[in-house]
Short mmCIF file of C-alpha atoms in Angstrom, two decimals:
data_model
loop_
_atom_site.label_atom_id
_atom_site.label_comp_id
_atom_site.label_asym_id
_atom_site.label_seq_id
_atom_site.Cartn_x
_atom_site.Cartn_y
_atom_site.Cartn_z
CA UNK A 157 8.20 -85.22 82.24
CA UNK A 158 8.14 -88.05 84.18
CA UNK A 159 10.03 -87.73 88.18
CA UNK A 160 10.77 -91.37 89.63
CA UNK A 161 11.58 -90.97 93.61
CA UNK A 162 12.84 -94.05 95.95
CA UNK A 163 14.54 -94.04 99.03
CA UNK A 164 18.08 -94.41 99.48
CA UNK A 165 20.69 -93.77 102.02
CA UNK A 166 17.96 -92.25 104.40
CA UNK A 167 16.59 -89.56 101.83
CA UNK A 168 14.24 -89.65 99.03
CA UNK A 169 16.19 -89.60 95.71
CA UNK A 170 15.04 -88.62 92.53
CA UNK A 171 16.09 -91.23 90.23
CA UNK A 172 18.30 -89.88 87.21
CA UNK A 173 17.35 -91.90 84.96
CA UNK A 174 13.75 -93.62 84.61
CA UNK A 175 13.49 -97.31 82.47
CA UNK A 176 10.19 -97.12 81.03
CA UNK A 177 10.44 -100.77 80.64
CA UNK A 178 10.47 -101.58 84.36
CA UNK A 179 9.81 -99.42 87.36
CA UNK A 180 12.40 -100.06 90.59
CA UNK A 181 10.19 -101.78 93.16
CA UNK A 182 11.27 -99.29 95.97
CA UNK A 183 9.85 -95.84 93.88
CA UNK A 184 7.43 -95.06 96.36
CA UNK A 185 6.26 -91.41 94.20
CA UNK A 186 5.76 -90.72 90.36
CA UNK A 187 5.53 -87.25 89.64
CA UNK A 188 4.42 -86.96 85.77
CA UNK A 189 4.11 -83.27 84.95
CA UNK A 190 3.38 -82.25 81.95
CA UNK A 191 3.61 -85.94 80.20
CA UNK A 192 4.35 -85.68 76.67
CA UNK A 193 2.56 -87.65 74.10
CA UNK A 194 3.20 -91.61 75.25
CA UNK A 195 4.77 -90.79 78.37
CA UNK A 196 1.50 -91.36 80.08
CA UNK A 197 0.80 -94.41 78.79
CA UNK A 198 4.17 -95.83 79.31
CA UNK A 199 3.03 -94.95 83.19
CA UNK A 200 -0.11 -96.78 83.06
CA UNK A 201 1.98 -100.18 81.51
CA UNK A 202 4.34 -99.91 84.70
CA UNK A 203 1.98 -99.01 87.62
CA UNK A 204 -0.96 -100.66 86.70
CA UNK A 205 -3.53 -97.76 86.66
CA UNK A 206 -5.22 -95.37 84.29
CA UNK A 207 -3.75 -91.75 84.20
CA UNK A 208 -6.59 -89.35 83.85
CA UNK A 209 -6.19 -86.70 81.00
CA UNK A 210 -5.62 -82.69 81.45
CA UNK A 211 -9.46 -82.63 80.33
CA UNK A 212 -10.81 -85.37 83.17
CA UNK A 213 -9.08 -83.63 85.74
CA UNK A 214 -10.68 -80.05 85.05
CA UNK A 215 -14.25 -81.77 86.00
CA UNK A 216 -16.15 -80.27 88.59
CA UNK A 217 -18.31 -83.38 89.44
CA UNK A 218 -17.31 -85.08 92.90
CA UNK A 219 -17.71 -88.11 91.22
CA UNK A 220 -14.97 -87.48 88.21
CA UNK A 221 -12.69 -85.88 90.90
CA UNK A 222 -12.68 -88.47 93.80
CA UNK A 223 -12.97 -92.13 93.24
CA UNK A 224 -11.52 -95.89 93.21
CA UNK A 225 -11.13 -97.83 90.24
CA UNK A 226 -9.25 -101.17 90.01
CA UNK A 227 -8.03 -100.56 93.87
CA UNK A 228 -6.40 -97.53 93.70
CA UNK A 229 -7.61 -93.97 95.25
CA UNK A 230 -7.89 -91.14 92.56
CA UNK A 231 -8.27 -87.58 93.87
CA UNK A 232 -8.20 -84.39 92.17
CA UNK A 233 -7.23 -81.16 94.01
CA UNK A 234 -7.31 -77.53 92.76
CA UNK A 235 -3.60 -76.00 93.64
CA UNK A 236 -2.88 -72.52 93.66
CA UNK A 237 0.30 -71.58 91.28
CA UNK A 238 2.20 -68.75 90.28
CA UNK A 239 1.20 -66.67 93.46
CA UNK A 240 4.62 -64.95 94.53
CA UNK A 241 4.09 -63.46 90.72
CA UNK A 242 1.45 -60.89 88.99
CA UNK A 243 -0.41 -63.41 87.93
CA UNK A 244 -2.11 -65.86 90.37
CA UNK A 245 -3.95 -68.89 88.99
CA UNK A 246 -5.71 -72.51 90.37
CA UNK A 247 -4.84 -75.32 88.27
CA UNK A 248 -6.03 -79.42 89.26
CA UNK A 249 -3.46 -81.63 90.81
CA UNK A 250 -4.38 -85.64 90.49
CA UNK A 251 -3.19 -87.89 93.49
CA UNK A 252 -3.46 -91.68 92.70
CA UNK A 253 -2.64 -93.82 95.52
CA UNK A 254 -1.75 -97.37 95.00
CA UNK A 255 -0.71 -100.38 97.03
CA UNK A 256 2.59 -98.46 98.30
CA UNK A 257 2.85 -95.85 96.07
CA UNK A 258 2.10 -91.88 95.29
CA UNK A 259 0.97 -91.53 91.59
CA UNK A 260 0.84 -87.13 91.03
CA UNK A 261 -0.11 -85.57 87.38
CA UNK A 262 0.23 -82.06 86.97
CA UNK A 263 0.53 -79.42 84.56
CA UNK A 264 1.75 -76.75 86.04
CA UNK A 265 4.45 -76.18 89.11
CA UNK A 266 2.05 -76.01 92.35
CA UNK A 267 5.30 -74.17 94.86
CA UNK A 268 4.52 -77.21 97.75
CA UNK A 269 6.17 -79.99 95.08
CA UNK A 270 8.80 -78.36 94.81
CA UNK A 271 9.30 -77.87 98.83
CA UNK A 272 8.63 -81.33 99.59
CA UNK A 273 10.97 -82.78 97.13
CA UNK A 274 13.87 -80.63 98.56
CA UNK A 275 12.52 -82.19 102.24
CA UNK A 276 12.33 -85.24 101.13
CA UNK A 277 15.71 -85.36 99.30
CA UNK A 278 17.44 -84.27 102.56
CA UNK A 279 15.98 -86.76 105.11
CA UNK A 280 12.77 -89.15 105.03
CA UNK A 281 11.73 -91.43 107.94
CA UNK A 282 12.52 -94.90 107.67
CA UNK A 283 9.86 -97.27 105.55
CA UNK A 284 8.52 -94.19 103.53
CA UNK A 285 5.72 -95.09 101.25
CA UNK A 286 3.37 -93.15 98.91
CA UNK A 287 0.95 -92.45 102.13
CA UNK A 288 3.71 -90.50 103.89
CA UNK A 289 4.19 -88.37 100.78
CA UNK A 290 0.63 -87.89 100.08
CA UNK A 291 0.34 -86.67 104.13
CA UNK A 292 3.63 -84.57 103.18
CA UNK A 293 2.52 -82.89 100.16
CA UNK A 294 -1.03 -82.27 101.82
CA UNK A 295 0.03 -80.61 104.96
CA UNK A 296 2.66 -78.22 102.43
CA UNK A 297 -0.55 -77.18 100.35
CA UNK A 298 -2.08 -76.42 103.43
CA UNK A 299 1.01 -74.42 105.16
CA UNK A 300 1.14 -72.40 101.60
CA UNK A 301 -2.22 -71.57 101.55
CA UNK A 302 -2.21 -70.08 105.14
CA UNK A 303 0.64 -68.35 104.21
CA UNK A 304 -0.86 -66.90 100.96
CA UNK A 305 -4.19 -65.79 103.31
CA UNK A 306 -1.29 -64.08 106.04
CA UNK A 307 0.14 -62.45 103.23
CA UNK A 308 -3.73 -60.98 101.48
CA UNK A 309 -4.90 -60.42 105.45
CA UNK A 310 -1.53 -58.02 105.66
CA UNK A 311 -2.17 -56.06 102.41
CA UNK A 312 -5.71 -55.72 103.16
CA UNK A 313 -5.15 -53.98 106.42
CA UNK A 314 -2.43 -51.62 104.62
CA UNK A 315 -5.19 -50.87 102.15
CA UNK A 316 -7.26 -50.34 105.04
CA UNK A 317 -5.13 -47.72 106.47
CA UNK A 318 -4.49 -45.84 103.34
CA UNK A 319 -8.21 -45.38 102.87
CA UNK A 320 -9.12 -44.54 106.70
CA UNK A 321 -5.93 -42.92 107.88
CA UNK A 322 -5.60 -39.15 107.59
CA UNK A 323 -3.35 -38.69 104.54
CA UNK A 324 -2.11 -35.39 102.61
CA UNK A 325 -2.69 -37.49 99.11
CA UNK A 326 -6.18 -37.53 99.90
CA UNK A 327 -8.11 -36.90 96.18
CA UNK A 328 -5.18 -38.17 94.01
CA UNK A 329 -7.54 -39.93 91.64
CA UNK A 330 -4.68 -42.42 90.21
CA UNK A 331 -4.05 -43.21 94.17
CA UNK A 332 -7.80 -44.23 94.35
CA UNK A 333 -7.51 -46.67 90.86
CA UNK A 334 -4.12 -48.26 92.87
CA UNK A 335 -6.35 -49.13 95.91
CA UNK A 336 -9.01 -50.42 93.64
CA UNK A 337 -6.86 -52.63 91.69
CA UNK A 338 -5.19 -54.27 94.71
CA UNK A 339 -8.21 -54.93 96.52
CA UNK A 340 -9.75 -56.25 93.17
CA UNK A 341 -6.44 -58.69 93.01
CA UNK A 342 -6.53 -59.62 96.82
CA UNK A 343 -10.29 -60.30 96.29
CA UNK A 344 -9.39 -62.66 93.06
CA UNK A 345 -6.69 -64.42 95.28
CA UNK A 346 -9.19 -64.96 98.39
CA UNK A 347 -11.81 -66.72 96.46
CA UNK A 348 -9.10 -69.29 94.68
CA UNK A 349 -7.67 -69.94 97.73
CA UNK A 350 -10.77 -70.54 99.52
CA UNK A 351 -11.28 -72.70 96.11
CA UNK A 352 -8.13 -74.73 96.79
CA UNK A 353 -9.13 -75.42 100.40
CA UNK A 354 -12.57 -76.55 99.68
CA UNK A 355 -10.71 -78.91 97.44
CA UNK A 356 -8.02 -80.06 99.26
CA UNK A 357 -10.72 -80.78 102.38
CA UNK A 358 -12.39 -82.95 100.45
CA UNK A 359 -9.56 -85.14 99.37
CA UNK A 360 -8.70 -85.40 102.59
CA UNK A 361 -12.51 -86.71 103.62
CA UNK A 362 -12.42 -88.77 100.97
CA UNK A 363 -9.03 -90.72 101.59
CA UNK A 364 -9.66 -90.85 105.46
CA UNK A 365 -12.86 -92.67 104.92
CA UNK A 366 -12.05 -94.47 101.81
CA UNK A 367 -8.56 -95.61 102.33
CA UNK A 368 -9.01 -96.64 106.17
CA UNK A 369 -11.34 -99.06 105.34
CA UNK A 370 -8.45 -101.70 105.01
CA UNK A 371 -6.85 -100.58 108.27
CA UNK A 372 -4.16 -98.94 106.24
CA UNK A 373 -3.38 -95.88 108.56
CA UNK A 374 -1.74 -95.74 111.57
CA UNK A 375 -3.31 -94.42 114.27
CA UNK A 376 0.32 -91.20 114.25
CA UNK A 377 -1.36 -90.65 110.46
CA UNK A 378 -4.96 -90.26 111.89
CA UNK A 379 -4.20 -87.80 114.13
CA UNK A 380 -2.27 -86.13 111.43
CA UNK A 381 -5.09 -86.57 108.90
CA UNK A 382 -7.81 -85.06 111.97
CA UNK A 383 -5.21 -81.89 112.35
CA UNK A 384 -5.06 -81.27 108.60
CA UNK A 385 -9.15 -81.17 108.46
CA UNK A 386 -9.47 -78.90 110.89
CA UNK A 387 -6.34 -76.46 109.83
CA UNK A 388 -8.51 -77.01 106.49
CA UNK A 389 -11.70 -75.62 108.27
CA UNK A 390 -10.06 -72.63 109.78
CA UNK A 391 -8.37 -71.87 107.13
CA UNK A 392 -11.38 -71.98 105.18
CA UNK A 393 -13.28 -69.63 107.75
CA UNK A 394 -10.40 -67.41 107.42
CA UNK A 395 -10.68 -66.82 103.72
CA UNK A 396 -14.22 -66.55 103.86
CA UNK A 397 -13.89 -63.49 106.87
CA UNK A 398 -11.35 -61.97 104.51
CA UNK A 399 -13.62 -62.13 101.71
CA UNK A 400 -16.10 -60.23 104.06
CA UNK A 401 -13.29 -57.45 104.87
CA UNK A 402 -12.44 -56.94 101.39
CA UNK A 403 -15.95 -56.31 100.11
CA UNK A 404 -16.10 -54.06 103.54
CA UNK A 405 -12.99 -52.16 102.28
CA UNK A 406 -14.06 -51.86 98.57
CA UNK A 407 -18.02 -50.21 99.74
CA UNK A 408 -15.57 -48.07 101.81
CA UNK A 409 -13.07 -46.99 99.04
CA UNK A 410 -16.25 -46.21 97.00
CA UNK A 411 -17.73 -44.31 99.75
CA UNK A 412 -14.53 -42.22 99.64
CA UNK A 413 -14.51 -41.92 96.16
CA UNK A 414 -18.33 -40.44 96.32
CA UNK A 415 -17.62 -37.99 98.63
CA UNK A 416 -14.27 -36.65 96.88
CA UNK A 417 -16.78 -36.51 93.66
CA UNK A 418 -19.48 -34.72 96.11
CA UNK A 419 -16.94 -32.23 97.11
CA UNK A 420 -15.55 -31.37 93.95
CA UNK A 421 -19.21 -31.06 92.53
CA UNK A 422 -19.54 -28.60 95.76
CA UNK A 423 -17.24 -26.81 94.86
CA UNK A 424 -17.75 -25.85 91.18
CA UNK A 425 -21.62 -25.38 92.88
CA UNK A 426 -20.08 -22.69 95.27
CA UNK A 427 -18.26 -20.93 92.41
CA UNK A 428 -20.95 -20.31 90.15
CA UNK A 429 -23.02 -18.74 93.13
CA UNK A 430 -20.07 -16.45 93.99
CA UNK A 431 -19.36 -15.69 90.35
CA UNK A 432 -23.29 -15.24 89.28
CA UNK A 433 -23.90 -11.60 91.11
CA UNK A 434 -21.28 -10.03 89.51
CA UNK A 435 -21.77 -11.73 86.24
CA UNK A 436 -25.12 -10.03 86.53
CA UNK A 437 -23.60 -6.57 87.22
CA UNK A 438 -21.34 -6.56 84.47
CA UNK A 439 -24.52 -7.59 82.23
CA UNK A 440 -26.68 -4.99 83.28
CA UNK A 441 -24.28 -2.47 82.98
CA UNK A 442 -22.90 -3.84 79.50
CA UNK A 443 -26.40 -3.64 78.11
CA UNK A 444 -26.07 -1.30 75.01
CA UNK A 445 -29.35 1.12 75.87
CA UNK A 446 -28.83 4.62 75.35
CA UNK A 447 -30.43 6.02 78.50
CA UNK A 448 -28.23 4.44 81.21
CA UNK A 449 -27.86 7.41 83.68
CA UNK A 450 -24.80 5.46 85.34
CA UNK A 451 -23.01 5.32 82.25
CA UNK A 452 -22.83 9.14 82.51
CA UNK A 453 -21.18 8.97 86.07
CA UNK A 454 -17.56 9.85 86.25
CA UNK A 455 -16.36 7.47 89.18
CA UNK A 456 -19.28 4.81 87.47
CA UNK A 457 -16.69 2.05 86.24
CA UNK A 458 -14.31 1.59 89.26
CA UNK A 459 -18.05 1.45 91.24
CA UNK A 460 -19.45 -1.28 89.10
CA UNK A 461 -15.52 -3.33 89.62
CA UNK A 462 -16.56 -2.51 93.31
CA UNK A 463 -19.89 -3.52 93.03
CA UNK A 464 -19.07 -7.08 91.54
CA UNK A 465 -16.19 -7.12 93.73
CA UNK A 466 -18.37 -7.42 97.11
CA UNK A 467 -21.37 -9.46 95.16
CA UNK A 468 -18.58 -11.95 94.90
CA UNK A 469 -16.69 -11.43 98.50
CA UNK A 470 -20.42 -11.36 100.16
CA UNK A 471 -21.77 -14.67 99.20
CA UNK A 472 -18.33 -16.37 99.79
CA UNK A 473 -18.18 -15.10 103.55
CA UNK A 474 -21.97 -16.36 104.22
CA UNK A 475 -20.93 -19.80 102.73
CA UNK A 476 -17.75 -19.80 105.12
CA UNK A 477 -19.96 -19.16 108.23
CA UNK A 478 -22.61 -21.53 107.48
CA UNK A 479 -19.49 -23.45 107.41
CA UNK A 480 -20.76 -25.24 103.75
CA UNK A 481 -17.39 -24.61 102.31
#
């Protein structure tokens, strides 16, 4: 689905209708998601540039991810998606930057597109072009990704506190899978967000150094461009000490979950000592040999119930004073 937006009336509108046949020379950003078969091509006829394919844009290499080719900038960026629901994901966003306009292919629904096309359709400075989207949509990726870590740093400290804090559900073994699970999922969610930042810190390297060859920033969108690098660095030291906490908390969950075993193991250990005297009284005395003086006594089975009774109390009461129990 191709999204044609131009200015009007102080605003970025998108355009409801879109003439394949000739593009209005104000659309300063083309936002194809998801092009269906043609619709991609019919782009290339009216911009003037090659739309890589869902295939080129999951490359790794630099090179197939950040380059120029007949004058315009190409830059592929790994977006987080999907991350209010269960199931987070990273999928590659393509920026293509042109003479005066923003070229994006998608195929998925990265949350910061949507944001900055309700911005945009509200109010826009005067003169927009595709560079003031492309430092629009950049700095949104960046605010939601710092808001994604804020989120994951929050959870991780409540995980924290459920494993150190003194608790009465202490043992509940389907409380321990719980913890386990989230920290697995806040884990999976650092490392693609620290993904997405590595990403998006190299687009913006490359189209600092690239693009400003020509002179073609203003010295308002360099200082912009130097604030989103380094909110790009921090953020990326943040994810990377959260990666560090999260590993911290999951040696410490498993730590907990050792000792519960330990304990429990302990236990059944203490039992069979205090059950293993009077397991041998009752076996001497059920032994079936016909001289057994005792078994002649009168008051001979409430003694043996005795007998086994302190064999059992005994052992327990040492344990409790060498405080093992």
């Amino acid at each position: 689905m191709l999204s044609v937006f131009a200015p009007s009336a102080g605003s970025l509108k998108k355009l409801e209708t879109v003439d394949l046949a000739a593009l209005p020379e104000d659309a300063v950003w083309l936002d194809l998601k998801s092009p269906i078969p043609g619709e991609d091509k019919a782009v290339e006829k009216l911009v003037g540039i090659e739309i890589p394919t869902r295939e080129d844009m999951q490359e790794i290499e630099i090179s197939s991810r950040l380059y120029v080719e007949n004058g315009a900038r190409y830059m592929t960026a790994t977006l987080m998606c999907g991350t209010d629901g269960a199931n987070p994901r990273t999928a590659p966003v393509s920026f293509i930057l042109t003479a005066h306009r923003l070229v994006t292919v998608r195929y998925d629904e990265p949350k910061p597109f949507m944001l900055i096309a309700a911005k945009l359709g509200r109010a826009c400075p005067s003169g927009i072009t595709g560079d003031t989207v492309l430092l629009d949509l950049l700095d949104a990726i960046i605010d939601r990704s710092a808001d994604i870590l804020e989120r994951v740093g929050s959870d991780v400290d409540n995980v924290s506190n459920e494993i150190f804090e003194p608790s009465a559900d202490r043992g509940h073994a389907r409380k321990y899978s719980q913890i386990l699970l989230t920290i697995g999922r806040k884990g999976d969610l650092t490392s693609k967000v620290r993904e997405s930042l590595v990403s998006i810190g190299r687009v913006i390297s490359f189209v600092t150094v690239e693009t400003d060859q020509n002179g073609r920033w203003s010295k308002e969108q360099k200082a912009q461009f130097k604030t989103l690098q380094r909110d790009v660095q921090s953020l990326t030291d943040h994810a990377s000490y959260l990666s560090n906490k999260i590993t911290f908390v999951l040696d410490a969950m498993l730590g907990v979950v050792n000792l519960e075993q330990n304990n429990i193991i302990k236990l059944f250990s203490v039992m069979a000592v205090v059950l293993m005297p009077p397991t041998l009284i009752a076996s001497i005395y059920g032994m079936n040999f016909k001289m057994m003086p005792e078994l002649e006594w009168p008051h001979g089975y409430p003694l043996a119930l005795i007998a086994m009774l302190m064999a059992a109390v005994l052992p327990y009461v040492f344990f409790k004073w060498k405080k093992w129990l």
